[in-house]
PDB file of C-alpha atoms and ligand atoms in Angstrom:
ATOM      1  CA  UNK A  17      -7.686 -21.418 -21.701  1.00 81.00           C
ATOM      2  CA  UNK A  18      -6.341 -19.515 -18.733  1.00 96.00           C
ATOM      3  CA  UNK A  19      -6.834 -15.778 -18.452  1.00 96.00           C
ATOM      4  CA  UNK A  20      -4.290 -12.997 -18.420  1.00 98.00           C
ATOM      5  CA  UNK A  21      -4.762 -10.851 -15.332  1.00 98.00           C
ATOM      6  CA  UNK A  22      -3.199  -7.628 -14.131  1.00 98.00           C
ATOM      7  CA  UNK A  23      -4.046  -6.763 -10.528  1.00 98.00           C
ATOM      8  CA  UNK A  24      -3.010  -3.619  -8.681  1.00 98.00           C
ATOM      9  CA  UNK A  25      -2.258  -4.095  -4.999  1.00 98.00           C
ATOM     10  CA  UNK A  26      -2.519  -0.669  -3.436  1.00 98.00           C
ATOM     11  CA  UNK A  27      -1.317  -1.939  -0.037  1.00 98.00           C
ATOM     12  CA  UNK A  28      -1.824   0.632   2.765  1.00 98.00           C
ATOM     13  CA  UNK A  29      -2.012   3.584   0.393  1.00 98.00           C
ATOM     14  CA  UNK A  30      -4.753   6.064  -0.547  1.00 98.00           C
ATOM     15  CA  UNK A  31      -7.413   7.514   1.717  1.00 98.00           C
ATOM     16  CA  UNK A  32     -10.963   7.954   0.425  1.00 98.00           C
ATOM     17  CA  UNK A  33     -10.306  11.163  -1.519  1.00 98.00           C
ATOM     18  CA  UNK A  34      -7.137   9.719  -3.056  1.00 98.00           C
ATOM     19  CA  UNK A  35      -9.017   6.537  -3.939  1.00 98.00           C
ATOM     20  CA  UNK A  36     -11.657   8.551  -5.768  1.00 98.00           C
ATOM     21  CA  UNK A  37      -8.998  10.515  -7.632  1.00 98.00           C
ATOM     22  CA  UNK A  38      -7.098   7.399  -8.700  1.00 98.00           C
ATOM     23  CA  UNK A  39     -10.273   5.624  -9.775  1.00 98.00           C
ATOM     24  CA  UNK A  40     -11.327   8.579 -11.892  1.00 98.00           C
ATOM     25  CA  UNK A  41      -7.908   8.478 -13.538  1.00 98.00           C
ATOM     26  CA  UNK A  42      -8.169   4.706 -14.069  1.00 98.00           C
ATOM     27  CA  UNK A  43     -11.577   5.107 -15.708  1.00 96.00           C
ATOM     28  CA  UNK A  44     -10.013   7.605 -18.104  1.00 95.00           C
ATOM     29  CA  UNK A  45      -7.622   4.931 -19.410  1.00 94.00           C
ATOM     30  CA  UNK A  46      -8.330   2.516 -22.255  1.00 92.00           C
ATOM     31  CA  UNK A  47      -7.796  -1.211 -22.006  1.00 92.00           C
ATOM     32  CA  UNK A  48      -6.283  -2.404 -25.273  1.00 93.00           C
ATOM     33  CA  UNK A  49      -5.256  -5.849 -24.088  1.00 93.00           C
ATOM     34  CA  UNK A  50      -7.152  -9.021 -23.303  1.00 93.00           C
ATOM     35  CA  UNK A  51      -6.102  -8.887 -19.650  1.00 96.00           C
ATOM     36  CA  UNK A  52      -8.601  -8.891 -16.829  1.00 97.00           C
ATOM     37  CA  UNK A  53      -7.932  -5.837 -14.681  1.00 98.00           C
ATOM     38  CA  UNK A  54      -8.322  -5.542 -10.922  1.00 98.00           C
ATOM     39  CA  UNK A  55      -7.417  -3.107  -8.182  1.00 98.00           C
ATOM     40  CA  UNK A  56      -7.190  -3.879  -4.484  1.00 98.00           C
ATOM     41  CA  UNK A  57      -7.665  -0.807  -2.245  1.00 98.00           C
ATOM     42  CA  UNK A  58      -7.572  -0.953   1.576  1.00 98.00           C
ATOM     43  CA  UNK A  59     -10.714  -2.198   3.364  1.00 98.00           C
ATOM     44  CA  UNK A  60     -12.044   1.287   4.156  1.00 98.00           C
ATOM     45  CA  UNK A  61     -12.277   2.148   0.467  1.00 98.00           C
ATOM     46  CA  UNK A  62     -13.660  -1.076  -0.967  1.00 98.00           C
ATOM     47  CA  UNK A  63     -17.282   0.011  -0.980  1.00 98.00           C
ATOM     48  CA  UNK A  64     -16.509   3.355  -2.594  1.00 98.00           C
ATOM     49  CA  UNK A  65     -14.223   1.705  -5.136  1.00 98.00           C
ATOM     50  CA  UNK A  66     -16.780  -0.980  -5.900  1.00 98.00           C
ATOM     51  CA  UNK A  67     -19.474   1.607  -6.567  1.00 98.00           C
ATOM     52  CA  UNK A  68     -17.204   3.857  -8.580  1.00 98.00           C
ATOM     53  CA  UNK A  69     -16.101   0.959 -10.816  1.00 98.00           C
ATOM     54  CA  UNK A  70     -19.423  -0.853 -11.121  1.00 97.00           C
ATOM     55  CA  UNK A  71     -20.137  -1.473 -14.817  1.00 95.00           C
ATOM     56  CA  UNK A  72     -16.531  -0.790 -15.821  1.00 96.00           C
ATOM     57  CA  UNK A  73     -13.949  -3.358 -16.924  1.00 95.00           C
ATOM     58  CA  UNK A  74     -12.043  -2.987 -13.651  1.00 98.00           C
ATOM     59  CA  UNK A  75     -12.858  -5.332 -10.781  1.00 98.00           C
ATOM     60  CA  UNK A  76     -12.259  -4.459  -7.145  1.00 98.00           C
ATOM     61  CA  UNK A  77     -10.485  -7.023  -4.951  1.00 98.00           C
ATOM     62  CA  UNK A  78      -9.565  -7.129  -1.259  1.00 98.00           C
ATOM     63  CA  UNK A  79      -6.016  -7.457   0.073  1.00 98.00           C
ATOM     64  CA  UNK A  80      -6.775  -9.860   2.911  1.00 98.00           C
ATOM     65  CA  UNK A  81      -9.541 -11.415   5.027  1.00 98.00           C
ATOM     66  CA  UNK A  82      -9.940 -13.541   8.141  1.00 98.00           C
ATOM     67  CA  UNK A  83     -10.849 -17.228   7.997  1.00 98.00           C
ATOM     68  CA  UNK A  84     -13.657 -17.069  10.555  1.00 98.00           C
ATOM     69  CA  UNK A  85     -17.239 -16.386   9.577  1.00 95.00           C
ATOM     70  CA  UNK A  86     -17.626 -13.723  12.304  1.00 96.00           C
ATOM     71  CA  UNK A  87     -16.982 -13.330  16.027  1.00 97.00           C
ATOM     72  CA  UNK A  88     -14.401 -12.036  18.475  1.00 98.00           C
ATOM     73  CA  UNK A  89     -11.553 -11.189  16.087  1.00 97.00           C
ATOM     74  CA  UNK A  90     -10.968  -7.504  16.724  1.00 98.00           C
ATOM     75  CA  UNK A  91      -9.782  -5.652  13.683  1.00 97.00           C
ATOM     76  CA  UNK A  92     -10.567  -8.416  11.203  1.00 98.00           C
ATOM     77  CA  UNK A  93     -12.912  -8.715   8.213  1.00 98.00           C
ATOM     78  CA  UNK A  94     -14.624 -11.888   6.945  1.00 98.00           C
ATOM     79  CA  UNK A  95     -15.438 -13.264   3.495  1.00 98.00           C
ATOM     80  CA  UNK A  96     -19.153 -12.529   3.988  1.00 98.00           C
ATOM     81  CA  UNK A  97     -18.370  -8.936   4.888  1.00 98.00           C
ATOM     82  CA  UNK A  98     -16.343  -8.553   1.702  1.00 98.00           C
ATOM     83  CA  UNK A  99     -19.119 -10.097  -0.352  1.00 98.00           C
ATOM     84  CA  UNK A 100     -21.656  -7.773   1.227  1.00 98.00           C
ATOM     85  CA  UNK A 101     -19.793  -4.828  -0.297  1.00 98.00           C
ATOM     86  CA  UNK A 102     -19.561  -6.459  -3.717  1.00 98.00           C
ATOM     87  CA  UNK A 103     -16.078  -7.984  -3.437  1.00 98.00           C
ATOM     88  CA  UNK A 104     -15.623 -11.483  -4.858  1.00 98.00           C
ATOM     89  CA  UNK A 105     -11.836 -11.696  -5.205  1.00 98.00           C
ATOM     90  CA  UNK A 106      -9.322 -11.634  -2.357  1.00 99.00           C
ATOM     91  CA  UNK A 107      -5.513 -11.582  -2.275  1.00 98.00           C
ATOM     92  CA  UNK A 108      -4.194 -14.041   0.315  1.00 98.00           C
ATOM     93  CA  UNK A 109      -0.694 -14.840   1.527  1.00 98.00           C
ATOM     94  CA  UNK A 110       1.086 -11.705   0.392  1.00 98.00           C
ATOM     95  CA  UNK A 111       4.664 -11.764   1.682  1.00 97.00           C
ATOM     96  CA  UNK A 112       3.983  -8.648   3.762  1.00 97.00           C
ATOM     97  CA  UNK A 113       1.141 -10.504   5.518  1.00 98.00           C
ATOM     98  CA  UNK A 114       3.447 -13.456   6.081  1.00 97.00           C
ATOM     99  CA  UNK A 115       6.355 -11.314   7.312  1.00 96.00           C
ATOM    100  CA  UNK A 116       4.629  -8.644   9.426  1.00 97.00           C
ATOM    101  CA  UNK A 117       1.449 -10.420  10.528  1.00 97.00           C
ATOM    102  CA  UNK A 118       2.803 -13.928  11.049  1.00 97.00           C
ATOM    103  CA  UNK A 119       0.571 -15.587   8.489  1.00 98.00           C
ATOM    104  CA  UNK A 120       1.678 -19.192   8.259  1.00 98.00           C
ATOM    105  CA  UNK A 121       0.858 -21.823   5.652  1.00 97.00           C
ATOM    106  CA  UNK A 122      -1.592 -23.300   8.131  1.00 98.00           C
ATOM    107  CA  UNK A 123      -3.467 -20.012   8.619  1.00 98.00           C
ATOM    108  CA  UNK A 124      -3.430 -19.417   4.882  1.00 98.00           C
ATOM    109  CA  UNK A 125      -4.912 -22.845   4.167  1.00 98.00           C
ATOM    110  CA  UNK A 126      -7.824 -21.889   6.432  1.00 98.00           C
ATOM    111  CA  UNK A 127      -8.231 -18.523   4.731  1.00 98.00           C
ATOM    112  CA  UNK A 128      -8.241 -20.167   1.310  1.00 98.00           C
ATOM    113  CA  UNK A 129     -10.923 -22.610   2.474  1.00 98.00           C
ATOM    114  CA  UNK A 130     -13.036 -19.805   3.934  1.00 98.00           C
ATOM    115  CA  UNK A 131     -12.848 -17.751   0.740  1.00 98.00           C
ATOM    116  CA  UNK A 132     -13.649 -20.703  -1.529  1.00 98.00           C
ATOM    117  CA  UNK A 133     -16.549 -21.721   0.718  1.00 98.00           C
ATOM    118  CA  UNK A 134     -18.063 -18.316  -0.061  1.00 98.00           C
ATOM    119  CA  UNK A 135     -17.415 -18.749  -3.799  1.00 98.00           C
ATOM    120  CA  UNK A 136     -14.746 -16.106  -3.780  1.00 98.00           C
ATOM    121  CA  UNK A 137     -11.778 -16.124  -6.117  1.00 98.00           C
ATOM    122  CA  UNK A 138      -8.381 -16.230  -4.403  1.00 98.00           C
ATOM    123  CA  UNK A 139      -5.165 -14.672  -5.647  1.00 98.00           C
ATOM    124  CA  UNK A 140      -2.736 -16.773  -3.645  1.00 98.00           C
ATOM    125  CA  UNK A 141       0.726 -15.232  -3.206  1.00 98.00           C
ATOM    126  CA  UNK A 142       3.992 -16.900  -2.316  1.00 98.00           C
ATOM    127  CA  UNK A 143       7.692 -16.509  -3.089  1.00 98.00           C
ATOM    128  CA  UNK A 144      11.152 -17.132  -1.792  1.00 97.00           C
ATOM    129  CA  UNK A 145      13.487 -14.801   0.083  1.00 95.00           C
ATOM    130  CA  UNK A 146      16.873 -13.785  -1.229  1.00 93.00           C
ATOM    131  CA  UNK A 147      18.708 -16.259   1.017  1.00 93.00           C
ATOM    132  CA  UNK A 148      16.613 -19.100  -0.452  1.00 95.00           C
ATOM    133  CA  UNK A 149      17.583 -18.147  -3.964  1.00 93.00           C
ATOM    134  CA  UNK A 150      21.240 -17.708  -3.057  1.00 92.00           C
ATOM    135  CA  UNK A 151      21.284 -21.172  -1.522  1.00 95.00           C
ATOM    136  CA  UNK A 152      19.471 -22.559  -4.578  1.00 95.00           C
ATOM    137  CA  UNK A 153      16.546 -23.513  -2.400  1.00 97.00           C
ATOM    138  CA  UNK A 154      13.932 -21.350  -4.129  1.00 97.00           C
ATOM    139  CA  UNK A 155      12.031 -24.160  -5.832  1.00 98.00           C
ATOM    140  CA  UNK A 156      11.760 -26.169  -2.629  1.00 98.00           C
ATOM    141  CA  UNK A 157      10.502 -23.144  -0.688  1.00 98.00           C
ATOM    142  CA  UNK A 158       7.930 -22.208  -3.319  1.00 98.00           C
ATOM    143  CA  UNK A 159       6.840 -25.822  -3.822  1.00 98.00           C
ATOM    144  CA  UNK A 160       6.266 -26.181  -0.072  1.00 98.00           C
ATOM    145  CA  UNK A 161       4.320 -22.905   0.176  1.00 98.00           C
ATOM    146  CA  UNK A 162       1.969 -24.111  -2.540  1.00 98.00           C
ATOM    147  CA  UNK A 163       1.612 -27.657  -1.227  1.00 98.00           C
ATOM    148  CA  UNK A 164       1.096 -26.631   2.396  1.00 98.00           C
ATOM    149  CA  UNK A 165      -1.658 -24.109   1.714  1.00 98.00           C
ATOM    150  CA  UNK A 166      -3.383 -25.544  -1.363  1.00 98.00           C
ATOM    151  CA  UNK A 167      -2.823 -29.237  -1.881  1.00 98.00           C
ATOM    152  CA  UNK A 168      -5.639 -30.296   0.416  1.00 98.00           C
ATOM    153  CA  UNK A 169      -8.030 -28.841  -2.198  1.00 98.00           C
ATOM    154  CA  UNK A 170      -9.713 -30.905  -4.866  1.00 98.00           C
ATOM    155  CA  UNK A 171      -9.036 -30.205  -8.533  1.00 98.00           C
ATOM    156  CA  UNK A 172     -12.334 -28.362  -9.044  1.00 98.00           C
ATOM    157  CA  UNK A 173     -11.316 -25.716  -6.489  1.00 98.00           C
ATOM    158  CA  UNK A 174      -8.605 -24.476  -8.831  1.00 98.00           C
ATOM    159  CA  UNK A 175     -11.117 -22.769 -11.085  1.00 97.00           C
ATOM    160  CA  UNK A 176     -11.256 -20.123  -8.343  1.00 98.00           C
ATOM    161  CA  UNK A 177      -7.523 -19.934  -7.647  1.00 98.00           C
ATOM    162  CA  UNK A 178      -5.044 -17.579  -9.253  1.00 98.00           C
ATOM    163  CA  UNK A 179      -1.403 -17.975  -8.226  1.00 98.00           C
ATOM    164  CA  UNK A 180       0.980 -15.057  -7.776  1.00 98.00           C
ATOM    165  CA  UNK A 181       4.695 -15.767  -7.615  1.00 98.00           C
ATOM    166  CA  UNK A 182       6.347 -12.852  -5.846  1.00 97.00           C
ATOM    167  CA  UNK A 183      10.004 -13.301  -4.940  1.00 96.00           C
ATOM    168  CA  UNK A 184      10.386 -11.335  -1.697  1.00 94.00           C
ATOM    169  CA  UNK A 185      13.697  -9.847  -2.854  1.00 91.00           C
ATOM    170  CA  UNK A 186      11.945  -8.206  -5.823  1.00 89.00           C
ATOM    171  CA  UNK A 187       9.020  -6.574  -3.997  1.00 86.00           C
ATOM    172  CA  UNK A 188       9.312  -2.822  -3.761  1.00 81.00           C
ATOM    173  CA  UNK A 189      13.056  -3.035  -4.296  1.00 83.00           C
ATOM    174  CA  UNK A 190      13.233  -2.023  -7.943  1.00 79.00           C
ATOM    175  CA  UNK A 191      14.919  -5.346  -8.565  1.00 79.00           C
ATOM    176  CA  UNK A 192      12.878  -7.697 -10.749  1.00 84.00           C
ATOM    177  CA  UNK A 193      13.392 -11.346 -11.421  1.00 87.00           C
ATOM    178  CA  UNK A 194      14.697 -11.582 -14.961  1.00 93.00           C
ATOM    179  CA  UNK A 195      12.068 -12.750 -17.443  1.00 95.00           C
ATOM    180  CA  UNK A 196      13.974 -16.063 -17.602  1.00 96.00           C
ATOM    181  CA  UNK A 197      13.962 -16.455 -13.796  1.00 96.00           C
ATOM    182  CA  UNK A 198      10.230 -15.737 -13.767  1.00 97.00           C
ATOM    183  CA  UNK A 199       9.557 -18.193 -16.599  1.00 98.00           C
ATOM    184  CA  UNK A 200      11.664 -20.933 -14.952  1.00 98.00           C
ATOM    185  CA  UNK A 201       9.791 -20.565 -11.671  1.00 98.00           C
ATOM    186  CA  UNK A 202       6.376 -20.349 -13.334  1.00 98.00           C
ATOM    187  CA  UNK A 203       7.122 -23.510 -15.315  1.00 98.00           C
ATOM    188  CA  UNK A 204       8.164 -25.207 -12.071  1.00 98.00           C
ATOM    189  CA  UNK A 205       4.918 -24.071 -10.398  1.00 98.00           C
ATOM    190  CA  UNK A 206       2.850 -25.382 -13.288  1.00 98.00           C
ATOM    191  CA  UNK A 207       4.690 -28.704 -13.170  1.00 98.00           C
ATOM    192  CA  UNK A 208       4.094 -28.909  -9.412  1.00 98.00           C
ATOM    193  CA  UNK A 209       0.375 -28.458 -10.105  1.00 98.00           C
ATOM    194  CA  UNK A 210       0.430 -30.939 -12.986  1.00 98.00           C
ATOM    195  CA  UNK A 211       2.141 -33.611 -10.870  1.00 98.00           C
ATOM    196  CA  UNK A 212      -0.656 -33.382  -8.319  1.00 98.00           C
ATOM    197  CA  UNK A 213      -3.763 -32.493 -10.360  1.00 98.00           C
ATOM    198  CA  UNK A 214      -2.880 -33.308 -13.969  1.00 98.00           C
ATOM    199  CA  UNK A 215      -1.973 -31.161 -16.957  1.00 97.00           C
ATOM    200  CA  UNK A 216      -5.490 -29.921 -17.645  1.00 97.00           C
ATOM    201  CA  UNK A 217      -5.817 -28.272 -14.229  1.00 98.00           C
ATOM    202  CA  UNK A 218      -2.237 -26.973 -14.340  1.00 98.00           C
ATOM    203  CA  UNK A 219      -2.780 -25.399 -17.763  1.00 98.00           C
ATOM    204  CA  UNK A 220      -6.002 -23.709 -16.660  1.00 98.00           C
ATOM    205  CA  UNK A 221      -4.547 -21.828 -13.669  1.00 98.00           C
ATOM    206  CA  UNK A 222      -3.289 -18.280 -14.232  1.00 98.00           C
ATOM    207  CA  UNK A 223       0.122 -17.658 -12.656  1.00 98.00           C
ATOM    208  CA  UNK A 224       0.957 -13.988 -12.120  1.00 98.00           C
ATOM    209  CA  UNK A 225       4.384 -12.548 -11.464  1.00 97.00           C
ATOM    210  CA  UNK A 226       4.858  -9.785  -8.901  1.00 96.00           C
ATOM    211  CA  UNK A 227       7.858  -7.766  -7.820  1.00 95.00           C
ATOM    212  CA  UNK A 228       8.819  -4.388  -9.284  1.00 93.00           C
ATOM    213  CA  UNK A 229       6.832  -4.801 -12.500  1.00 95.00           C
ATOM    214  CA  UNK A 230       6.961  -1.429 -14.260  1.00 96.00           C
ATOM    215  CA  UNK A 231       5.909  -0.082 -17.670  1.00 97.00           C
ATOM    216  CA  UNK A 232       9.455  -0.602 -18.962  1.00 96.00           C
ATOM    217  CA  UNK A 233       9.780  -4.281 -18.058  1.00 96.00           C
ATOM    218  CA  UNK A 234       6.202  -5.595 -18.205  1.00 97.00           C
ATOM    219  CA  UNK A 235       6.185  -6.527 -21.880  1.00 97.00           C
ATOM    220  CA  UNK A 236       9.230  -8.752 -21.629  1.00 97.00           C
ATOM    221  CA  UNK A 237       8.035 -10.471 -18.462  1.00 97.00           C
ATOM    222  CA  UNK A 238       4.520 -11.006 -19.862  1.00 97.00           C
ATOM    223  CA  UNK A 239       5.943 -12.403 -23.107  1.00 97.00           C
ATOM    224  CA  UNK A 240       7.011 -15.563 -21.285  1.00 98.00           C
ATOM    225  CA  UNK A 241       4.676 -18.503 -21.936  1.00 97.00           C
ATOM    226  CA  UNK A 242       3.951 -19.382 -18.294  1.00 98.00           C
ATOM    227  CA  UNK A 243       3.564 -15.793 -17.074  1.00 98.00           C
ATOM    228  CA  UNK A 244      -0.130 -14.957 -17.227  1.00 98.00           C
ATOM    229  CA  UNK A 245      -0.026 -11.465 -15.815  1.00 98.00           C
ATOM    230  CA  UNK A 246       1.166  -9.457 -12.875  1.00 98.00           C
ATOM    231  CA  UNK A 247       0.460  -8.364  -9.346  1.00 98.00           C
ATOM    232  CA  UNK A 248       1.544  -4.763  -9.297  1.00 98.00           C
ATOM    233  CA  UNK A 249       2.405  -2.731  -6.191  1.00 97.00           C
ATOM    234  CA  UNK A 250       4.121   0.641  -6.583  1.00 96.00           C
ATOM    235  CA  UNK A 251       3.261   1.130 -10.249  1.00 98.00           C
ATOM    236  CA  UNK A 252      -0.441   0.509  -9.551  1.00 98.00           C
ATOM    237  CA  UNK A 253      -0.661   3.817  -7.689  1.00 98.00           C
ATOM    238  CA  UNK A 254      -0.347   5.758 -10.930  1.00 98.00           C
ATOM    239  CA  UNK A 255      -3.111   5.276 -13.515  1.00 98.00           C
ATOM    240  CA  UNK A 256      -0.902   5.773 -16.575  1.00 97.00           C
ATOM    241  CA  UNK A 257       1.819   3.444 -15.327  1.00 98.00           C
ATOM    242  CA  UNK A 258      -0.728   0.836 -14.314  1.00 98.00           C
ATOM    243  CA  UNK A 259      -2.421   0.898 -17.694  1.00 97.00           C
ATOM    244  CA  UNK A 260       0.892   0.843 -19.524  1.00 97.00           C
ATOM    245  CA  UNK A 261       1.410  -2.466 -17.704  1.00 98.00           C
ATOM    246  CA  UNK A 262      -2.142  -3.702 -18.405  1.00 98.00           C
ATOM    247  CA  UNK A 263      -1.677  -2.892 -22.081  1.00 97.00           C
ATOM    248  CA  UNK A 264       1.722  -4.566 -22.214  1.00 96.00           C
ATOM    249  CA  UNK A 265      -0.110  -7.763 -23.154  1.00 89.00           C
TER     250      UNK A 265
HETATM  251  P1  PGA V 315       5.896  -3.883  -6.172  1.00 50.46           P
HETATM  252  O1  PGA V 315       4.933  -4.785  -5.278  1.00 50.46           O
HETATM  253  O2  PGA V 315       5.328  -3.911  -7.575  1.00 50.46           O
HETATM  254  O3  PGA V 315       5.867  -2.527  -5.558  1.00 50.46           O
HETATM  255  O4  PGA V 315       7.257  -4.533  -6.124  1.00 50.46           O
HETATM  256  C1  PGA V 315       4.393  -5.982  -5.754  1.00 50.46           C
HETATM  257  C2  PGA V 315       3.544  -6.620  -4.680  1.00 50.46           C
HETATM  258  O5  PGA V 315       3.919  -6.586  -3.513  1.00 50.46           O
HETATM  259  O6  PGA V 315       2.460  -7.175  -4.977  1.00 50.46           O
END
């Protein structure tokens, strides 16, 4: 059966000292749910975070990586580099990467391939913009994002893929999709997977929701049958809030 997962995406927040402080606070919290817990600090703090959380129930993930193995890509980091500092899960395709760093479906397909080739787990993000939802185009947009970046994979690859539906209009805005909107989209995503790979694969993939998940709305969102956890931005920067969300399962 698929896993419940709560992952904290720290984005470009927390220097080394702040990372150490937040990790100490996270280690002081108790996990009372069955959810797998992850945090994704910026690149500079991955090694410190990995060491500080080694042996705990909190995994450290990366927020991005390049598709090349190595070479002349100034400012970039590869899958092997992440693995060399203990990181085996990477977030790819976050809407901020797509919007500010021009990451296209084509680039993301290459990144997914590069991560999977190194046996990494991918949290693959996608989601529609407000205009898409207003024009009732959200399912088409999301379906295309998934197909374009993932549907060249074989079914077996999906054991290392986690999906994260993050409507762009709900990220960092305080506006969440209603639990019903999240459930409807997650059911659509699962059906899209089932149509291509069959029900067994579709039922085994965890689909996270992201976009202004907070302690006061997590329980209702997570109660929906096709919502298998959350990708948490703002609320992941506070240990108590983050664990209130983790323990909402
Ligand atoms: P938010 O961010 O929780 O601050 O809306 C979610 C995300 O971008 O992953």
